[in-house]
Coordinates of N, CA and C in Angstrom, one line a residue:
X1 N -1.3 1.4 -22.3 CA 0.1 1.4 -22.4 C 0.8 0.7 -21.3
X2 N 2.0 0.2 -21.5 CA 2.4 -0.7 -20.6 C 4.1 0.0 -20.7
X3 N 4.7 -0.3 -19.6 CA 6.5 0.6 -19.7 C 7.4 -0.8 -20.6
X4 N 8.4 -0.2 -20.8 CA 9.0 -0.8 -22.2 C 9.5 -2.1 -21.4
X5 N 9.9 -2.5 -20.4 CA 10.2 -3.6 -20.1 C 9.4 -4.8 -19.5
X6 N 7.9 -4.4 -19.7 CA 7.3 -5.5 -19.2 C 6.7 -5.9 -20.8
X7 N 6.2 -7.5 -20.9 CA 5.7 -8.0 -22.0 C 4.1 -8.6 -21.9
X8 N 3.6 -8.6 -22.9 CA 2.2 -9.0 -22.8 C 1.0 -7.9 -22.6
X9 N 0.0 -8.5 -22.4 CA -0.7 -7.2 -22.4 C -1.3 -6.8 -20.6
X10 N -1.7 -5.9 -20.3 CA -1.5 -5.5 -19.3 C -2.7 -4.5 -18.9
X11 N -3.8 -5.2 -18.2 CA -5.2 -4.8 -17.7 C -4.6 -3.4 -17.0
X12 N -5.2 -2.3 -17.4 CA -4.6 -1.3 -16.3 C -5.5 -1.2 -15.1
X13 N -5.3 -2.5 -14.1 CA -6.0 -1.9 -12.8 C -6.0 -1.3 -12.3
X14 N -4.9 -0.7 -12.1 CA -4.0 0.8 -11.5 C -5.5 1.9 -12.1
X15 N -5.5 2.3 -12.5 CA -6.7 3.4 -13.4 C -8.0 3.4 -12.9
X16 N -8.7 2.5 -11.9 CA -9.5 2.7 -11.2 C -9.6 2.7 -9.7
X17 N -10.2 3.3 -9.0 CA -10.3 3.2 -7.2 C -10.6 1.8 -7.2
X18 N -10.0 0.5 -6.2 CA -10.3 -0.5 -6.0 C -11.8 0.3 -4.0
X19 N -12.1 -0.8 -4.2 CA -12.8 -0.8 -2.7 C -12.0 -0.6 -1.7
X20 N -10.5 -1.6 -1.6 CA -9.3 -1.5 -1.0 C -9.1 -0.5 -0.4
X21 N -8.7 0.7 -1.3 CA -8.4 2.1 -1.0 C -9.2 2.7 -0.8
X22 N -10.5 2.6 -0.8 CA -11.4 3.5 -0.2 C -11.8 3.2 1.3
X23 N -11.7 2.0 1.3 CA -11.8 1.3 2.8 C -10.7 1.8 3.9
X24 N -9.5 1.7 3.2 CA -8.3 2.0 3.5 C -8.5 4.0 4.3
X25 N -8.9 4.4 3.2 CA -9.5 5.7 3.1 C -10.3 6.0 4.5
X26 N -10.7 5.0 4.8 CA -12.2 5.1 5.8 C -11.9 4.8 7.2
X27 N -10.5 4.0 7.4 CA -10.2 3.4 8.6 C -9.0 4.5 9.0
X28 N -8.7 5.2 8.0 CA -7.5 6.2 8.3 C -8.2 7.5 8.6
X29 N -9.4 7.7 8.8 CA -10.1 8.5 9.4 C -9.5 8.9 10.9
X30 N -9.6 7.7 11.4 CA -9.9 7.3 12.6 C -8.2 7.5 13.1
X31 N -7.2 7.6 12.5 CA -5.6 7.6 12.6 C -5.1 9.1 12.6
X32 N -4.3 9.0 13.6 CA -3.8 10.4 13.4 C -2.6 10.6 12.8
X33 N -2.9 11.3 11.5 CA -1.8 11.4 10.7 C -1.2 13.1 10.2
X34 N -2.0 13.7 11.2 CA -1.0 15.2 10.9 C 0.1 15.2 11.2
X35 N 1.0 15.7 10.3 CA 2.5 15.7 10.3 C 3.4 15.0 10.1
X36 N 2.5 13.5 10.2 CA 3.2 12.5 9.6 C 4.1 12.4 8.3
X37 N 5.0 11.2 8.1 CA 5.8 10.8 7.0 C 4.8 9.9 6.6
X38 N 4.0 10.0 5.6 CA 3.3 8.4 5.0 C 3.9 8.0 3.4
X39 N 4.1 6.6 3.6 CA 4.6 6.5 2.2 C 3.4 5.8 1.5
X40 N 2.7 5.8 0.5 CA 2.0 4.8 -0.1 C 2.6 3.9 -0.8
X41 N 2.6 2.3 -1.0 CA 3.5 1.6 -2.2 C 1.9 0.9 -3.1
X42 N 2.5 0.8 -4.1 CA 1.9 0.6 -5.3 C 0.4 1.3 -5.5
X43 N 0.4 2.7 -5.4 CA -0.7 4.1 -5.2 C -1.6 3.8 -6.1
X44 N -1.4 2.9 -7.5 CA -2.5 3.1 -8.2 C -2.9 4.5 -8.5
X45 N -4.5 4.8 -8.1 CA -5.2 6.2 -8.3 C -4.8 7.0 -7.4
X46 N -3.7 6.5 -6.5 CA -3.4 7.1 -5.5 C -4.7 7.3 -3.9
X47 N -5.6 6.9 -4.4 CA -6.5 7.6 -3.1 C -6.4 7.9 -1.9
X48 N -5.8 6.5 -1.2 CA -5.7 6.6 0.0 C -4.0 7.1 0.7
X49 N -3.1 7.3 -0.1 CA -2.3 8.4 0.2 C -2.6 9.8 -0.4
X50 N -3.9 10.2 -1.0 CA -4.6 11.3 -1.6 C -5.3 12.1 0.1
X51 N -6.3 10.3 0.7 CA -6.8 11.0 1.7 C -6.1 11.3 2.5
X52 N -4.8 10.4 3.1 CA -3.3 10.6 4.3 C -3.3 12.6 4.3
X53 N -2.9 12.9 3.0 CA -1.9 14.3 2.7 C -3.4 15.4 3.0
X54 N -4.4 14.9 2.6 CA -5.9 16.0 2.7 C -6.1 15.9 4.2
X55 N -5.3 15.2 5.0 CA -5.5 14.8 6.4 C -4.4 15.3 7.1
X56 N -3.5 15.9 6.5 CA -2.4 16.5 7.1 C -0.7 15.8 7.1
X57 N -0.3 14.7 6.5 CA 0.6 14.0 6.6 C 1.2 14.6 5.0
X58 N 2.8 14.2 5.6 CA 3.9 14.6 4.2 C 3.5 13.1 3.6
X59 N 3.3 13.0 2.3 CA 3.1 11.5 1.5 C 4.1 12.0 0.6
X60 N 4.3 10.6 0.2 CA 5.2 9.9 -0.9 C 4.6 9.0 -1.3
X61 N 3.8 9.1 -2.7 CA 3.0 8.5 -3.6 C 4.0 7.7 -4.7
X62 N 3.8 6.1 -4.3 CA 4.8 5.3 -5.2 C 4.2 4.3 -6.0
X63 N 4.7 4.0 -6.9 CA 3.9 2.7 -7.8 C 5.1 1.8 -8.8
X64 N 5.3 1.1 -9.0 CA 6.4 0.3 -9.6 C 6.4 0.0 -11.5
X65 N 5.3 1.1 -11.7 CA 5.1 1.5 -13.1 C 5.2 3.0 -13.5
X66 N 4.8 3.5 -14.6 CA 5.2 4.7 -14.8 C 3.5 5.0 -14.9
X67 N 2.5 4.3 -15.6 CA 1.3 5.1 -16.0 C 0.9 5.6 -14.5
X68 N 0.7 4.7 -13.7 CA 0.0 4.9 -12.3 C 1.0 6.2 -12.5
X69 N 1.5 6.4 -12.3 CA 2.7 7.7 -11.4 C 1.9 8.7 -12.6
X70 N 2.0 8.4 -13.6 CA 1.7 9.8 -14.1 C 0.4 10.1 -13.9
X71 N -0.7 9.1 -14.2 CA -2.2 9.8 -13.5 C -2.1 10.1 -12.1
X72 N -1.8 9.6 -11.0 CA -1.5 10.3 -9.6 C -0.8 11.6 -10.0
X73 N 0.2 12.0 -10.7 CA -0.1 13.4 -10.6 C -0.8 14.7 -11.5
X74 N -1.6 13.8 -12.3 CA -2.7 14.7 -12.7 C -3.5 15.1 -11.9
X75 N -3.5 14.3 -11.1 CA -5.2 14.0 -9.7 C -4.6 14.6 -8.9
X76 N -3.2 15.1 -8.6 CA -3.2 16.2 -7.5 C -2.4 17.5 -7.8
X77 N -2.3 17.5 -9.0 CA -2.2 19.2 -9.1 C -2.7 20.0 -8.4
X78 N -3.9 19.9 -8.2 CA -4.4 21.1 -7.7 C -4.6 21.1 -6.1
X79 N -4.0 20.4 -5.4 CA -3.8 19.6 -3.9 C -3.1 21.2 -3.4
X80 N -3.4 21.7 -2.1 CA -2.5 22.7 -1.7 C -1.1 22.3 -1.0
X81 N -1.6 20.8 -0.8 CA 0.1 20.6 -0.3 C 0.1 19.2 -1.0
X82 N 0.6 19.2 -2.2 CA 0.6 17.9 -2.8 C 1.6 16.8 -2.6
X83 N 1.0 15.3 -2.3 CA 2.0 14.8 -2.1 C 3.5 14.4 -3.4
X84 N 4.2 14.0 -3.1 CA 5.6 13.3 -4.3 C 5.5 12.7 -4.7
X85 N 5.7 12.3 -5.6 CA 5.4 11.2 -6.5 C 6.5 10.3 -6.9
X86 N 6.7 9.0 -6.9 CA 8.0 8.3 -6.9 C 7.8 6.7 -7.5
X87 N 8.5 7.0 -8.3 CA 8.4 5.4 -8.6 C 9.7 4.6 -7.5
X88 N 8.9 3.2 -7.8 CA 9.3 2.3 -6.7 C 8.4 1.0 -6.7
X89 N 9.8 0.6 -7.0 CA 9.7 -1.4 -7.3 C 9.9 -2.0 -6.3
X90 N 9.2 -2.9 -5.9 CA 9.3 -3.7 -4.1 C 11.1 -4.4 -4.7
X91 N 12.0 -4.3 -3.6 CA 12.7 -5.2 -3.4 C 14.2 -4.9 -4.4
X92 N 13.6 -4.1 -5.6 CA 14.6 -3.0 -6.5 C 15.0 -1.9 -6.0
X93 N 13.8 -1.4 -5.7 CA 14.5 0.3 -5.9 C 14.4 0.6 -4.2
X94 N 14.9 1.7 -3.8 CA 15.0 2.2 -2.5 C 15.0 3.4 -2.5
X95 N 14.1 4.0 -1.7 CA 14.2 5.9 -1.7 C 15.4 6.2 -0.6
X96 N 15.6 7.0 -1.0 CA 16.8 7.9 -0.2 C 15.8 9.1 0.5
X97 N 15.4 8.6 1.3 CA 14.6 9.4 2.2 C 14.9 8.9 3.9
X98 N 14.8 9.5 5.2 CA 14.6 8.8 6.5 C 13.3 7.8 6.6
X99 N 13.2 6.6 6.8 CA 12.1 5.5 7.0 C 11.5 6.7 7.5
X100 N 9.7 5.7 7.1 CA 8.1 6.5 7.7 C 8.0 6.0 8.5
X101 N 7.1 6.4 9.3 CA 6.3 6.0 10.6 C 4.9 5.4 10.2
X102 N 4.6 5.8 8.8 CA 3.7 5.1 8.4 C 3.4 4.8 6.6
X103 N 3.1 3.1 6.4 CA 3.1 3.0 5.2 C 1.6 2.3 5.0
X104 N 1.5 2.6 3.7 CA 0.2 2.1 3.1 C 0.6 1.3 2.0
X105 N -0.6 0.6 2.0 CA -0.2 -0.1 0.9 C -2.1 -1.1 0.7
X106 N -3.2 -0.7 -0.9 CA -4.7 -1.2 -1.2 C -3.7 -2.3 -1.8
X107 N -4.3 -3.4 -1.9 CA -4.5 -4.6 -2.5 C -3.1 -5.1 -3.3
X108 N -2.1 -5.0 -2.5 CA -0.6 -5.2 -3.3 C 0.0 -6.7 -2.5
X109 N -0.8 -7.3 -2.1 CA -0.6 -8.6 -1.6 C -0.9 -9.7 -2.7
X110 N -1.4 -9.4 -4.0 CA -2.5 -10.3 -4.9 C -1.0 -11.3 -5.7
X111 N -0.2 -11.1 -5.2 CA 1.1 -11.8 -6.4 C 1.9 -12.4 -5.5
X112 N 1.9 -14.2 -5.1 CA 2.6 -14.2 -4.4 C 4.1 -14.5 -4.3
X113 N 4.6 -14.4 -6.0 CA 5.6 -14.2 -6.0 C 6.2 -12.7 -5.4
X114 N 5.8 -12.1 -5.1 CA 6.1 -10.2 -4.8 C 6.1 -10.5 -3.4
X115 N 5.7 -11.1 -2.7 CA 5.8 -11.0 -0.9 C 7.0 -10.9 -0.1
X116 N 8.3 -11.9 -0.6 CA 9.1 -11.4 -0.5 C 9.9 -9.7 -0.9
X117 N 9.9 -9.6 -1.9 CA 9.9 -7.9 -2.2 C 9.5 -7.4 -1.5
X118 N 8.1 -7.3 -1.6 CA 7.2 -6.7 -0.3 C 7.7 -6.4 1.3
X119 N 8.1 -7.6 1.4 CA 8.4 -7.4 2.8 C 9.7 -6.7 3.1
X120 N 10.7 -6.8 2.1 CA 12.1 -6.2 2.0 C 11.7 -4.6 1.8
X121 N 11.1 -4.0 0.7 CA 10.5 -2.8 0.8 C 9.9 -2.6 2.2
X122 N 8.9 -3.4 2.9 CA 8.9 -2.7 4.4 C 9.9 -2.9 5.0
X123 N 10.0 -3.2 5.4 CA 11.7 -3.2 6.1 C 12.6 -2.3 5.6
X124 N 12.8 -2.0 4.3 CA 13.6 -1.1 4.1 C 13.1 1.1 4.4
X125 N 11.8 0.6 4.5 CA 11.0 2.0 4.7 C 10.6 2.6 6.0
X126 N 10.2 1.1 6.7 CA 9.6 1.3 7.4 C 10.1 1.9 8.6
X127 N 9.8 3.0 9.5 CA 10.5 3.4 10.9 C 10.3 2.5 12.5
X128 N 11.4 2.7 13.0 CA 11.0 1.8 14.3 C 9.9 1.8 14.7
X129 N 9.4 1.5 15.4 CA 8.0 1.9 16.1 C 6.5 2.5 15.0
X130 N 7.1 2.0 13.8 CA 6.1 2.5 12.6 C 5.1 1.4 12.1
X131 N 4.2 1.6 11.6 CA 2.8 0.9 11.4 C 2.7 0.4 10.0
X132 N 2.2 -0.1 9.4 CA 2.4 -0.5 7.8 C 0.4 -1.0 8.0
X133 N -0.3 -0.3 7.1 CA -1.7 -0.4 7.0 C -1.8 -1.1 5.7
X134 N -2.3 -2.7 5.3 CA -2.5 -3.0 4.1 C -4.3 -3.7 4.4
X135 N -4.3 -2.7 3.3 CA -6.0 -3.1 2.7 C -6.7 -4.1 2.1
X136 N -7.4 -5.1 1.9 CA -8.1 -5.9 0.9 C -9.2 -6.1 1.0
X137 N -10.1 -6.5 0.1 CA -11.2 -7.3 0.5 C -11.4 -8.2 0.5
X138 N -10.7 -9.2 1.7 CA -10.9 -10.3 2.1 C -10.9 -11.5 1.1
X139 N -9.6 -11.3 0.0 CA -9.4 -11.5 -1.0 C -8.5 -13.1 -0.3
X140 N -9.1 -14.5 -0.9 CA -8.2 -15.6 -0.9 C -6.8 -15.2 -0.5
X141 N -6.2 -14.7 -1.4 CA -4.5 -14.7 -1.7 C -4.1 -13.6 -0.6
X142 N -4.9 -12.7 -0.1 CA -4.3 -12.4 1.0 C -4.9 -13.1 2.3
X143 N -5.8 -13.7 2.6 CA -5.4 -15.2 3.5 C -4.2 -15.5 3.8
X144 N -3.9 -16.0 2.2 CA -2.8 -17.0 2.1 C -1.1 -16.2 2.8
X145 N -1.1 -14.5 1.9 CA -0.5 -13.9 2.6 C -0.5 -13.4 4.1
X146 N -1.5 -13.1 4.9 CA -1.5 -13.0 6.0 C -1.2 -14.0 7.3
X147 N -1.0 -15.3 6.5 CA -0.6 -16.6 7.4 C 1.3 -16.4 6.6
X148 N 2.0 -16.0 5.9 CA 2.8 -16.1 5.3 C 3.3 -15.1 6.2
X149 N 3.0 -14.0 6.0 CA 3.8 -12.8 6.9 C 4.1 -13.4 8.6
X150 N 2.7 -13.6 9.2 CA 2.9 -14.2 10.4 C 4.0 -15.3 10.5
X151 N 4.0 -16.2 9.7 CA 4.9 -17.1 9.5 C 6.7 -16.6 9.5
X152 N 6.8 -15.2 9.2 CA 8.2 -15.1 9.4 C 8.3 -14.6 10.3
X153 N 8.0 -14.7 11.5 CA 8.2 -13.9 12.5 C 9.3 -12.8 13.2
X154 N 9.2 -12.1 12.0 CA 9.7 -10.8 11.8 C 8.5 -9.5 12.3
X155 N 7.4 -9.8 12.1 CA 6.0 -9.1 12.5 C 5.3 -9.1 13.3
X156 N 4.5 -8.4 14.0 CA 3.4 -8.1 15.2 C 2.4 -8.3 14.1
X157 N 1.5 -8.3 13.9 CA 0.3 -8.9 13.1 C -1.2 -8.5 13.8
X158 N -2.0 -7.4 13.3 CA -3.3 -7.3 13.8 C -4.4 -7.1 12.2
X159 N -5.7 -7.8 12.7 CA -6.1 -7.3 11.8 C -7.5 -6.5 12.3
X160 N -8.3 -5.6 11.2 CA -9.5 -5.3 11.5 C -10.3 -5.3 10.3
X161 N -11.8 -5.3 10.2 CA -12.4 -4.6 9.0 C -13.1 -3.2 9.1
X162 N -13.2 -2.8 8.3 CA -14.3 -1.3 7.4 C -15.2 -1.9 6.8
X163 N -16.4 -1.5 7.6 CA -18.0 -1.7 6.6 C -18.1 -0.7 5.9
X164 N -18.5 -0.9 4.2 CA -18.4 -0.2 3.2 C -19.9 0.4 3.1
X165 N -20.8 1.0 3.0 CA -22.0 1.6 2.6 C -22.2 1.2 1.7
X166 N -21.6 1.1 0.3 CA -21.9 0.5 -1.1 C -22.4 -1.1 -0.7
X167 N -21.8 -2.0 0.1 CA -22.0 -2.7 0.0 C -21.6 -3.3 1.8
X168 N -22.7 -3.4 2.7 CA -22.4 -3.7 4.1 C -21.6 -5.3 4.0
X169 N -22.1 -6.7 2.9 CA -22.1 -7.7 3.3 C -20.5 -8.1 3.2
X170 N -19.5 -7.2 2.7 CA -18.3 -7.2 2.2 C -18.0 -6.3 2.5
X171 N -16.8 -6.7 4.0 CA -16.0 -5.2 4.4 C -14.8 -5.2 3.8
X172 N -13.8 -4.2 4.0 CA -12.6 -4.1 3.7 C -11.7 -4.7 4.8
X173 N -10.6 -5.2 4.6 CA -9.6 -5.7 5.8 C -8.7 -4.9 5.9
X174 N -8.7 -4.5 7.1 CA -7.0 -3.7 7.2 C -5.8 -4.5 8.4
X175 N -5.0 -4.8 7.6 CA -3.8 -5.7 8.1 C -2.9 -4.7 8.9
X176 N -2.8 -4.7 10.3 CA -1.9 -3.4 10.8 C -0.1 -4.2 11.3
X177 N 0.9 -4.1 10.4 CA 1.9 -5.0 11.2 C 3.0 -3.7 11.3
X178 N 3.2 -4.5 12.5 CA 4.8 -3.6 12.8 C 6.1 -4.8 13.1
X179 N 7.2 -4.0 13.0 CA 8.2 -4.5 13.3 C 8.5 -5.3 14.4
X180 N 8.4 -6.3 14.9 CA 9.1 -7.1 16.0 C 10.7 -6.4 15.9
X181 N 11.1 -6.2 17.7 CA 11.9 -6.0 18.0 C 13.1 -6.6 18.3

């Protein structure tokens, strides 16, 4: 099923764990996020704002469609502190919340018409001194985006990888930017 305003037919990627988010999942280990505000954008299966909230952080689970939103909250009904669930279109919509300190975001770089969006959604979420974690697998188009971001020099810019067990010869990337002051 696809929401009433988009046309054509529409692969539901959203409906499975990419590597992204489990990588994502794996480097947020290592982050301290009790108590945190984390927002996820485009949550998919939700995982890795699934792992944030099992880790102690308030989440806000977002996606810019309705199906993702609604399986994210099947998958955490039963969460003792579940996170919220929110739709949210890069660059459209805006939550009426105080900015996070920290945002996530698996493999939402793949459109490079969306980067702008993208970047306006961080900016519009993001908290001063707050961190924005984006995941891939060393995917071309985020190359292309991570020379693109750097390029507006609006961002601090680091990156790292996650070796995956399923597969060591392919890690995950995690892109860490914050706000230039």
């Amino acid at each position: 099923r696809q929401d009433a305003v988009e046309t054509g037919v529409i692969d539901p990627f959203w409906a499975a764990t990419w590597r992204a988010a489990a990588g994502l999942d794996k480097y947020l280990a290592a982050v301290p996020l009790m108590g945190k505000r984390v927002l996820e954008l485009g949550c998919g299966t939700g995982h890795a704002g699934i792992a944030a909230s099992i880790r102690g952080a308030e989440v806000i689970l977002t996606d810019g469609v309705d199906d993702p939103l609604w399986l994210v909250r099947k998958s955490i009904q039963s969460l003792p502190s579940a996170p919220r669930v929110r739709r949210l279109r890069f660059g459209i919509d805006q939550l009426d919340t105080p900015p996070f300190p920290v945002i996530l975001g698996s493999d939402v770089t793949y459109l490079r018409e969306l980067w702008p969006q993208l970047e306006t959604c961080l900016k519009q979420h993001l908290a001063p001194e707050g961190v924005v974690y984006l995941s891939d697998p060393f995917r071309i188009i985020a190359n292309e985006f991570r020379e693109w971001i750097r390029d507006r020099q609006d961002w601090h810019y680091e990156e790292s990888s996650v070796a995956m067990s399923d597969d060591p010869d392919h890690p995950i990337r995690i892109m860490q930017l914050r706000q230039r002051a």
